């Protein structure tokens, strides 16, 4: 006969789902639906930050240079400003154990100046955001 038990053949148990509640905390009503998965706002923000940090760390593992910095392209919009904040928070966060060193040595703000095509450039605002963050700022004109 076979030595396999019923637990060896069954798939692993799935995460407990509470209908009408957030998939993570199972307490709060969901407000965000992604690929048929329901999240409350707090759990969605936490899960997004964890995924962003994992992707940033994974990209660093591909580069084996000792003094690697990360370039964040800043347009002045909400998405690029949020990415800059997430990146600087991740680089500056307190670490323990095996993750004692940040994956990158610093952050650099980059901007492509499109004023030759679109008058009313946001360069001053972008330069102010970089200066407020205390980060180096590099601008490249689109016509270059």
PDB file of C-alpha atoms in Angstrom:
ATOM      1  CA  UNK A   1       0.000   0.000   0.000  1.00  0.00           C
ATOM      2  CA  UNK A   2       0.897   3.630  -0.171  1.00  0.00           C
ATOM      3  CA  UNK A   3       2.391   5.569   2.742  1.00  0.00           C
ATOM      4  CA  UNK A   4       0.776   8.890   1.721  1.00  0.00           C
ATOM      5  CA  UNK A   5      -1.689  10.429   4.116  1.00  0.00           C
ATOM      6  CA  UNK A   6      -4.683  12.509   3.170  1.00  0.00           C
ATOM      7  CA  UNK A   7      -2.719  15.700   4.071  1.00  0.00           C
ATOM      8  CA  UNK A   8      -0.072  14.865   1.460  1.00  0.00           C
ATOM      9  CA  UNK A   9      -2.632  14.819  -1.349  1.00  0.00           C
ATOM     10  CA  UNK A  10      -4.840  17.769  -0.453  1.00  0.00           C
ATOM     11  CA  UNK A  11      -3.840  21.274  -1.538  1.00  0.00           C
ATOM     12  CA  UNK A  12      -2.787  23.675   1.244  1.00  0.00           C
ATOM     13  CA  UNK A  13      -5.674  25.444   2.957  1.00  0.00           C
ATOM     14  CA  UNK A  14      -6.592  28.780   1.442  1.00  0.00           C
ATOM     15  CA  UNK A  15      -6.651  32.008   3.405  1.00  0.00           C
ATOM     16  CA  UNK A  16      -9.836  32.360   5.415  1.00  0.00           C
ATOM     17  CA  UNK A  17     -12.218  34.719   3.665  1.00  0.00           C
ATOM     18  CA  UNK A  18     -14.835  36.704   5.538  1.00  0.00           C
ATOM     19  CA  UNK A  19     -17.463  37.738   3.019  1.00  0.00           C
ATOM     20  CA  UNK A  20     -17.886  41.473   2.710  1.00  0.00           C
ATOM     21  CA  UNK A  21     -14.693  42.253   4.656  1.00  0.00           C
ATOM     22  CA  UNK A  22     -11.107  43.138   3.795  1.00  0.00           C
ATOM     23  CA  UNK A  23      -9.008  40.129   2.726  1.00  0.00           C
ATOM     24  CA  UNK A  24      -6.124  41.170   5.032  1.00  0.00           C
ATOM     25  CA  UNK A  25      -7.623  42.387   8.314  1.00  0.00           C
ATOM     26  CA  UNK A  26     -11.037  40.684   7.966  1.00  0.00           C
ATOM     27  CA  UNK A  27     -12.534  43.434  10.130  1.00  0.00           C
ATOM     28  CA  UNK A  28     -13.043  46.522   7.978  1.00  0.00           C
ATOM     29  CA  UNK A  29     -15.405  46.871   5.047  1.00  0.00           C
ATOM     30  CA  UNK A  30     -13.468  47.005   1.775  1.00  0.00           C
ATOM     31  CA  UNK A  31     -13.213  50.151  -0.311  1.00  0.00           C
ATOM     32  CA  UNK A  32     -10.784  48.923  -2.998  1.00  0.00           C
ATOM     33  CA  UNK A  33     -11.144  45.969  -5.343  1.00  0.00           C
ATOM     34  CA  UNK A  34      -8.145  44.670  -7.279  1.00  0.00           C
ATOM     35  CA  UNK A  35      -8.459  41.501  -9.355  1.00  0.00           C
ATOM     36  CA  UNK A  36     -11.510  40.439  -7.366  1.00  0.00           C
ATOM     37  CA  UNK A  37      -9.622  40.901  -4.090  1.00  0.00           C
ATOM     38  CA  UNK A  38     -11.152  43.343  -1.615  1.00  0.00           C
ATOM     39  CA  UNK A  39      -9.016  45.604   0.601  1.00  0.00           C
ATOM     40  CA  UNK A  40      -9.765  48.333   3.100  1.00  0.00           C
ATOM     41  CA  UNK A  41      -7.797  51.544   2.570  1.00  0.00           C
ATOM     42  CA  UNK A  42      -5.245  50.886   5.349  1.00  0.00           C
ATOM     43  CA  UNK A  43      -4.469  47.326   4.248  1.00  0.00           C
ATOM     44  CA  UNK A  44      -4.216  48.391   0.597  1.00  0.00           C
ATOM     45  CA  UNK A  45      -1.698  51.128   1.431  1.00  0.00           C
ATOM     46  CA  UNK A  46       0.386  48.747   3.576  1.00  0.00           C
ATOM     47  CA  UNK A  47       0.317  46.010   0.912  1.00  0.00           C
ATOM     48  CA  UNK A  48       1.286  48.506  -1.811  1.00  0.00           C
ATOM     49  CA  UNK A  49       4.242  49.805   0.207  1.00  0.00           C
ATOM     50  CA  UNK A  50       5.454  46.257   0.884  1.00  0.00           C
ATOM     51  CA  UNK A  51       5.226  45.365  -2.822  1.00  0.00           C
ATOM     52  CA  UNK A  52       7.019  48.573  -3.839  1.00  0.00           C
ATOM     53  CA  UNK A  53       9.851  47.927  -1.370  1.00  0.00           C
ATOM     54  CA  UNK A  54      10.168  44.314  -2.511  1.00  0.00           C
ATOM     55  CA  UNK A  55      10.397  45.383  -6.162  1.00  0.00           C
ATOM     56  CA  UNK A  56      13.000  48.036  -5.332  1.00  0.00           C
ATOM     57  CA  UNK A  57      15.095  45.563  -3.337  1.00  0.00           C
ATOM     58  CA  UNK A  58      14.780  42.931  -6.061  1.00  0.00           C
ATOM     59  CA  UNK A  59      15.980  45.390  -8.712  1.00  0.00           C
ATOM     60  CA  UNK A  60      19.021  46.213  -6.564  1.00  0.00           C
ATOM     61  CA  UNK A  61      20.002  42.564  -6.322  1.00  0.00           C
ATOM     62  CA  UNK A  62      20.442  42.519 -10.099  1.00  0.00           C
ATOM     63  CA  UNK A  63      23.047  45.286  -9.880  1.00  0.00           C
ATOM     64  CA  UNK A  64      26.249  44.319  -8.115  1.00  0.00           C
ATOM     65  CA  UNK A  65      27.890  47.754  -8.033  1.00  0.00           C
ATOM     66  CA  UNK A  66      28.924  48.935  -4.546  1.00  0.00           C
ATOM     67  CA  UNK A  67      27.847  52.605  -4.644  1.00  0.00           C
ATOM     68  CA  UNK A  68      24.572  52.378  -6.562  1.00  0.00           C
ATOM     69  CA  UNK A  69      22.065  55.217  -6.376  1.00  0.00           C
ATOM     70  CA  UNK A  70      18.496  55.140  -7.575  1.00  0.00           C
ATOM     71  CA  UNK A  71      17.203  57.770 -10.004  1.00  0.00           C
ATOM     72  CA  UNK A  72      13.590  58.834  -9.508  1.00  0.00           C
ATOM     73  CA  UNK A  73      12.053  60.635 -12.468  1.00  0.00           C
ATOM     74  CA  UNK A  74       9.955  63.509 -11.160  1.00  0.00           C
ATOM     75  CA  UNK A  75       7.364  65.207 -13.345  1.00  0.00           C
ATOM     76  CA  UNK A  76       5.715  67.145 -10.545  1.00  0.00           C
ATOM     77  CA  UNK A  77       2.560  65.014 -10.688  1.00  0.00           C
ATOM     78  CA  UNK A  78       1.023  63.023  -7.865  1.00  0.00           C
ATOM     79  CA  UNK A  79       2.346  59.618  -8.996  1.00  0.00           C
ATOM     80  CA  UNK A  80       6.003  60.620  -9.373  1.00  0.00           C
ATOM     81  CA  UNK A  81       5.874  62.638  -6.130  1.00  0.00           C
ATOM     82  CA  UNK A  82       4.469  59.596  -4.297  1.00  0.00           C
ATOM     83  CA  UNK A  83       7.195  57.386  -5.798  1.00  0.00           C
ATOM     84  CA  UNK A  84       9.852  59.845  -4.620  1.00  0.00           C
ATOM     85  CA  UNK A  85       8.405  59.797  -1.089  1.00  0.00           C
ATOM     86  CA  UNK A  86       8.156  55.994  -1.011  1.00  0.00           C
ATOM     87  CA  UNK A  87      11.725  55.645  -2.268  1.00  0.00           C
ATOM     88  CA  UNK A  88      13.257  58.139   0.170  1.00  0.00           C
ATOM     89  CA  UNK A  89      11.286  56.650   3.075  1.00  0.00           C
ATOM     90  CA  UNK A  90      12.525  53.177   2.146  1.00  0.00           C
ATOM     91  CA  UNK A  91      16.161  54.280   1.813  1.00  0.00           C
ATOM     92  CA  UNK A  92      16.046  56.164   5.131  1.00  0.00           C
ATOM     93  CA  UNK A  93      14.085  53.627   7.200  1.00  0.00           C
ATOM     94  CA  UNK A  94      15.627  51.961  10.226  1.00  0.00           C
ATOM     95  CA  UNK A  95      16.783  48.422   9.502  1.00  0.00           C
ATOM     96  CA  UNK A  96      17.629  45.409  11.649  1.00  0.00           C
ATOM     97  CA  UNK A  97      19.247  42.042  11.057  1.00  0.00           C
ATOM     98  CA  UNK A  98      20.174  40.868   7.587  1.00  0.00           C
ATOM     99  CA  UNK A  99      18.586  43.934   5.983  1.00  0.00           C
ATOM    100  CA  UNK A 100      20.813  46.303   7.955  1.00  0.00           C
ATOM    101  CA  UNK A 101      22.023  48.138   4.873  1.00  0.00           C
ATOM    102  CA  UNK A 102      19.706  49.885   2.424  1.00  0.00           C
ATOM    103  CA  UNK A 103      19.663  48.459  -1.103  1.00  0.00           C
ATOM    104  CA  UNK A 104      20.826  51.787  -2.553  1.00  0.00           C
ATOM    105  CA  UNK A 105      23.260  54.388  -1.257  1.00  0.00           C
ATOM    106  CA  UNK A 106      21.074  57.351  -2.166  1.00  0.00           C
ATOM    107  CA  UNK A 107      18.338  58.898  -4.254  1.00  0.00           C
ATOM    108  CA  UNK A 108      18.755  61.319  -7.158  1.00  0.00           C
ATOM    109  CA  UNK A 109      15.887  63.343  -8.651  1.00  0.00           C
ATOM    110  CA  UNK A 110      15.795  63.506 -12.445  1.00  0.00           C
ATOM    111  CA  UNK A 111      13.612  65.679 -14.651  1.00  0.00           C
ATOM    112  CA  UNK A 112      13.189  65.953 -18.420  1.00  0.00           C
ATOM    113  CA  UNK A 113      12.398  69.582 -19.276  1.00  0.00           C
ATOM    114  CA  UNK A 114       9.688  69.623 -21.956  1.00  0.00           C
ATOM    115  CA  UNK A 115       9.332  73.403 -22.124  1.00  0.00           C
ATOM    116  CA  UNK A 116      10.301  73.420 -25.811  1.00  0.00           C
ATOM    117  CA  UNK A 117       7.050  71.528 -26.541  1.00  0.00           C
ATOM    118  CA  UNK A 118       4.821  72.621 -23.682  1.00  0.00           C
ATOM    119  CA  UNK A 119       5.155  76.175 -22.396  1.00  0.00           C
ATOM    120  CA  UNK A 120       4.779  76.710 -18.661  1.00  0.00           C
ATOM    121  CA  UNK A 121       7.404  74.308 -17.381  1.00  0.00           C
ATOM    122  CA  UNK A 122       7.182  73.046 -13.794  1.00  0.00           C
ATOM    123  CA  UNK A 123      10.942  73.095 -13.365  1.00  0.00           C
ATOM    124  CA  UNK A 124      10.899  75.568 -10.446  1.00  0.00           C
ATOM    125  CA  UNK A 125       8.381  73.428  -8.548  1.00  0.00           C
ATOM    126  CA  UNK A 126      10.356  70.257  -9.215  1.00  0.00           C
ATOM    127  CA  UNK A 127      13.618  71.886  -8.182  1.00  0.00           C
ATOM    128  CA  UNK A 128      11.884  73.050  -4.959  1.00  0.00           C
ATOM    129  CA  UNK A 129      10.654  69.494  -4.222  1.00  0.00           C
ATOM    130  CA  UNK A 130      14.180  68.131  -4.684  1.00  0.00           C
ATOM    131  CA  UNK A 131      15.691  70.907  -2.529  1.00  0.00           C
ATOM    132  CA  UNK A 132      13.086  70.325   0.195  1.00  0.00           C
ATOM    133  CA  UNK A 133      14.008  66.628   0.211  1.00  0.00           C
ATOM    134  CA  UNK A 134      17.711  67.477   0.304  1.00  0.00           C
ATOM    135  CA  UNK A 135      18.353  65.375  -2.800  1.00  0.00           C
ATOM    136  CA  UNK A 136      20.584  66.051  -5.807  1.00  0.00           C
ATOM    137  CA  UNK A 137      18.662  67.295  -8.842  1.00  0.00           C
ATOM    138  CA  UNK A 138      19.498  66.712 -12.505  1.00  0.00           C
ATOM    139  CA  UNK A 139      17.648  68.281 -15.426  1.00  0.00           C
ATOM    140  CA  UNK A 140      17.909  67.263 -19.061  1.00  0.00           C
ATOM    141  CA  UNK A 141      16.306  69.410 -21.754  1.00  0.00           C
ATOM    142  CA  UNK A 142      14.201  67.443 -24.228  1.00  0.00           C
ATOM    143  CA  UNK A 143      15.948  69.085 -27.161  1.00  0.00           C
ATOM    144  CA  UNK A 144      19.330  67.729 -25.971  1.00  0.00           C
TER     145      UNK A 144
END
